[in-house]
């Protein structure tokens, strides 16, 4: 990164993926990149640390914040050209109807990806409580892992202290169960031992 040549990507909660190539200038210029996603709601974007050029990106849809104007996502998208083009949605079977809060790629193995998901909401409301958060058929919220570059996903943890799974989504909402009410907000890998 240097003056006049410094890329930065953001995924605005309700505004899509944007990139600037001049992040260090006083007035960076921004380009909208996620027109093909079919939605603008998102909370996660990460660069694959295995790509020496920094062109491989993952973007997770759905706003992970618990707010009345949030929206559930459709899955994760991948770019190998710095965001000019995208493939996806990846993992729609486990991420559609949920919100991807963060993504971590193993720096020693690009095929190993971790995704943290939260409950997500279906629909937008101007007041809290007006949006549906029990999305029929959506997979459990929590931490997922792929060992094959995103082709298949394994559920690891629901975010609760007890680390057990919920019998029903209603149990988590009602409270008093071993379920996590919101899911997993952040996943990170130990830099000394991924």
GROMACS .gro file of C-alpha atoms in nm:
model
  194
    1UNK     CA    1   0.000   0.000   0.000
    2UNK     CA    2   0.136   0.338  -0.096
    3UNK     CA    3   0.006   0.682  -0.196
    4UNK     CA    4  -0.187   0.655  -0.521
    5UNK     CA    5  -0.186   0.272  -0.510
    6UNK     CA    6  -0.367   0.137  -0.204
    7UNK     CA    7  -0.673  -0.087  -0.235
    8UNK     CA    8  -0.939  -0.105   0.034
    9UNK     CA    9  -1.269  -0.295   0.028
   10UNK     CA   10  -1.575  -0.240   0.245
   11UNK     CA   11  -1.907  -0.422   0.272
   12UNK     CA   12  -2.158  -0.171   0.405
   13UNK     CA   13  -2.438  -0.324   0.614
   14UNK     CA   14  -2.702  -0.219   0.364
   15UNK     CA   15  -2.493  -0.073   0.083
   16UNK     CA   16  -2.302  -0.353  -0.088
   17UNK     CA   17  -1.932  -0.410  -0.160
   18UNK     CA   18  -1.718  -0.111  -0.255
   19UNK     CA   19  -1.349  -0.077  -0.350
   20UNK     CA   20  -1.110   0.214  -0.369
   21UNK     CA   21  -0.767   0.193  -0.528
   22UNK     CA   22  -0.646   0.515  -0.365
   23UNK     CA   23  -0.737   0.468   0.002
   24UNK     CA   24  -0.455   0.692   0.128
   25UNK     CA   25  -0.564   1.004  -0.060
   26UNK     CA   26  -0.774   1.275   0.102
   27UNK     CA   27  -1.066   1.202  -0.132
   28UNK     CA   28  -1.063   0.833  -0.230
   29UNK     CA   29  -1.278   0.734  -0.526
   30UNK     CA   30  -1.506   0.432  -0.474
   31UNK     CA   31  -1.642   0.172  -0.715
   32UNK     CA   32  -1.953  -0.039  -0.645
   33UNK     CA   33  -1.871  -0.409  -0.701
   34UNK     CA   34  -2.161  -0.628  -0.583
   35UNK     CA   35  -2.435  -0.558  -0.837
   36UNK     CA   36  -2.456  -0.929  -0.920
   37UNK     CA   37  -2.527  -1.036  -0.561
   38UNK     CA   38  -2.898  -0.963  -0.587
   39UNK     CA   39  -2.883  -0.787  -0.249
   40UNK     CA   40  -2.678  -0.519  -0.072
   41UNK     CA   41  -2.692  -0.650   0.283
   42UNK     CA   42  -2.365  -0.781   0.430
   43UNK     CA   43  -2.128  -0.779   0.725
   44UNK     CA   44  -1.814  -0.966   0.618
   45UNK     CA   45  -1.539  -0.933   0.362
   46UNK     CA   46  -1.191  -1.083   0.380
   47UNK     CA   47  -0.884  -1.127   0.163
   48UNK     CA   48  -0.747  -1.480   0.126
   49UNK     CA   49  -0.400  -1.460   0.287
   50UNK     CA   50  -0.277  -1.735   0.050
   51UNK     CA   51  -0.307  -1.506  -0.254
   52UNK     CA   52   0.021  -1.310  -0.282
   53UNK     CA   53  -0.150  -1.049  -0.503
   54UNK     CA   54  -0.441  -0.991  -0.265
   55UNK     CA   55  -0.698  -1.049  -0.538
   56UNK     CA   56  -0.891  -1.340  -0.381
   57UNK     CA   57  -1.178  -1.209  -0.169
   58UNK     CA   58  -1.473  -1.361   0.013
   59UNK     CA   59  -1.784  -1.156   0.090
   60UNK     CA   60  -2.059  -1.280   0.323
   61UNK     CA   61  -2.413  -1.156   0.277
   62UNK     CA   62  -2.670  -1.073   0.542
   63UNK     CA   63  -2.633  -0.811   0.814
   64UNK     CA   64  -2.512  -0.971   1.134
   65UNK     CA   65  -2.624  -0.683   1.356
   66UNK     CA   66  -2.949  -0.738   1.542
   67UNK     CA   67  -3.144  -0.440   1.415
   68UNK     CA   68  -3.489  -0.375   1.278
   69UNK     CA   69  -3.356  -0.275   0.936
   70UNK     CA   70  -3.120  -0.571   0.885
   71UNK     CA   71  -3.170  -0.841   0.623
   72UNK     CA   72  -3.079  -1.209   0.600
   73UNK     CA   73  -2.826  -1.317   0.341
   74UNK     CA   74  -2.814  -1.559   0.051
   75UNK     CA   75  -2.463  -1.703   0.103
   76UNK     CA   76  -2.102  -1.612   0.037
   77UNK     CA   77  -1.941  -1.481  -0.282
   78UNK     CA   78  -1.582  -1.521  -0.407
   79UNK     CA   79  -1.371  -1.304  -0.634
   80UNK     CA   80  -1.027  -1.389  -0.774
   81UNK     CA   81  -0.973  -1.057  -0.951
   82UNK     CA   82  -0.996  -0.806  -0.668
   83UNK     CA   83  -1.373  -0.774  -0.681
   84UNK     CA   84  -1.430  -0.706  -1.052
   85UNK     CA   85  -1.623  -1.035  -1.089
   86UNK     CA   86  -1.777  -1.273  -0.834
   87UNK     CA   87  -1.896  -1.633  -0.817
   88UNK     CA   88  -2.165  -1.754  -0.582
   89UNK     CA   89  -2.358  -1.771  -0.373
   90UNK     CA   90  -2.133  -2.029  -0.208
   91UNK     CA   91  -2.277  -2.235   0.079
   92UNK     CA   92  -2.634  -2.126   0.019
   93UNK     CA   93  -2.764  -2.445   0.185
   94UNK     CA   94  -2.620  -2.334   0.523
   95UNK     CA   95  -2.593  -1.955   0.486
   96UNK     CA   96  -2.917  -1.852   0.310
   97UNK     CA   97  -3.156  -1.702   0.562
   98UNK     CA   98  -2.869  -1.625   0.800
   99UNK     CA   99  -2.613  -1.346   0.825
  100UNK     CA  100  -2.241  -1.405   0.775
  101UNK     CA  101  -2.066  -1.207   1.048
  102UNK     CA  102  -1.703  -1.291   0.967
  103UNK     CA  103  -1.487  -1.515   0.747
  104UNK     CA  104  -1.139  -1.656   0.815
  105UNK     CA  105  -0.922  -1.838   0.561
  106UNK     CA  106  -0.642  -2.063   0.687
  107UNK     CA  107  -0.317  -1.886   0.585
  108UNK     CA  108  -0.151  -2.225   0.525
  109UNK     CA  109  -0.435  -2.385   0.327
  110UNK     CA  110  -0.668  -2.183   0.102
  111UNK     CA  111  -0.920  -2.471   0.097
  112UNK     CA  112  -0.990  -2.433   0.470
  113UNK     CA  113  -1.243  -2.159   0.539
  114UNK     CA  114  -1.431  -2.074   0.861
  115UNK     CA  115  -1.755  -1.875   0.856
  116UNK     CA  116  -1.931  -1.725   1.158
  117UNK     CA  117  -2.308  -1.679   1.118
  118UNK     CA  118  -2.577  -1.508   1.319
  119UNK     CA  119  -2.951  -1.539   1.319
  120UNK     CA  120  -3.028  -1.279   1.051
  121UNK     CA  121  -3.374  -1.142   0.982
  122UNK     CA  122  -3.609  -1.180   0.688
  123UNK     CA  123  -3.733  -0.846   0.574
  124UNK     CA  124  -3.679  -0.485   0.661
  125UNK     CA  125  -3.874  -0.289   0.916
  126UNK     CA  126  -3.851   0.070   1.032
  127UNK     CA  127  -3.910  -0.041   1.390
  128UNK     CA  128  -3.740  -0.315   1.588
  129UNK     CA  129  -3.955  -0.623   1.624
  130UNK     CA  130  -4.123  -0.576   1.288
  131UNK     CA  131  -3.897  -0.814   1.099
  132UNK     CA  132  -3.916  -1.194   1.099
  133UNK     CA  133  -3.614  -1.358   1.262
  134UNK     CA  134  -3.733  -1.720   1.265
  135UNK     CA  135  -3.672  -1.807   0.902
  136UNK     CA  136  -3.836  -2.139   0.809
  137UNK     CA  137  -3.589  -2.394   0.677
  138UNK     CA  138  -3.276  -2.193   0.750
  139UNK     CA  139  -2.977  -2.388   0.882
  140UNK     CA  140  -2.862  -2.343   1.243
  141UNK     CA  141  -2.664  -2.027   1.314
  142UNK     CA  142  -2.309  -2.059   1.445
  143UNK     CA  143  -1.960  -2.150   1.326
  144UNK     CA  144  -1.905  -2.349   1.005
  145UNK     CA  145  -1.592  -2.495   0.843
  146UNK     CA  146  -1.513  -2.600   0.488
  147UNK     CA  147  -1.207  -2.808   0.405
  148UNK     CA  148  -1.270  -2.811   0.030
  149UNK     CA  149  -1.279  -2.445  -0.064
  150UNK     CA  150  -1.648  -2.396   0.013
  151UNK     CA  151  -1.803  -2.694  -0.168
  152UNK     CA  152  -1.923  -2.852   0.158
  153UNK     CA  153  -1.967  -2.716   0.511
  154UNK     CA  154  -1.959  -2.869   0.859
  155UNK     CA  155  -2.137  -2.713   1.155
  156UNK     CA  156  -1.889  -2.674   1.445
  157UNK     CA  157  -2.039  -2.463   1.722
  158UNK     CA  158  -2.357  -2.264   1.788
  159UNK     CA  159  -2.193  -1.988   1.989
  160UNK     CA  160  -2.320  -2.090   2.332
  161UNK     CA  161  -2.099  -2.138   2.635
  162UNK     CA  162  -2.231  -2.493   2.666
  163UNK     CA  163  -2.138  -2.573   2.303
  164UNK     CA  164  -2.446  -2.787   2.249
  165UNK     CA  165  -2.693  -2.764   1.966
  166UNK     CA  166  -3.046  -2.633   1.987
  167UNK     CA  167  -3.341  -2.865   1.954
  168UNK     CA  168  -3.543  -2.586   1.796
  169UNK     CA  169  -3.491  -2.225   1.701
  170UNK     CA  170  -3.780  -2.140   1.933
  171UNK     CA  171  -3.573  -2.265   2.229
  172UNK     CA  172  -3.300  -2.012   2.154
  173UNK     CA  173  -3.548  -1.727   2.122
  174UNK     CA  174  -3.731  -1.825   2.441
  175UNK     CA  175  -3.406  -1.836   2.639
  176UNK     CA  176  -3.317  -2.074   2.917
  177UNK     CA  177  -3.176  -2.329   2.672
  178UNK     CA  178  -2.817  -2.422   2.587
  179UNK     CA  179  -2.858  -2.239   2.256
  180UNK     CA  180  -2.691  -1.914   2.158
  181UNK     CA  181  -2.949  -1.642   2.098
  182UNK     CA  182  -2.750  -1.467   1.824
  183UNK     CA  183  -2.487  -1.713   1.695
  184UNK     CA  184  -2.119  -1.643   1.631
  185UNK     CA  185  -2.010  -1.286   1.553
  186UNK     CA  186  -1.636  -1.326   1.504
  187UNK     CA  187  -1.402  -1.603   1.395
  188UNK     CA  188  -1.024  -1.558   1.394
  189UNK     CA  189  -0.732  -1.797   1.364
  190UNK     CA  190  -0.432  -1.808   1.596
  191UNK     CA  191  -0.149  -1.648   1.390
  192UNK     CA  192   0.100  -1.891   1.545
  193UNK     CA  193  -0.105  -2.206   1.482
  194UNK     CA  194  -0.392  -2.186   1.235
   0.00000   0.00000   0.00000
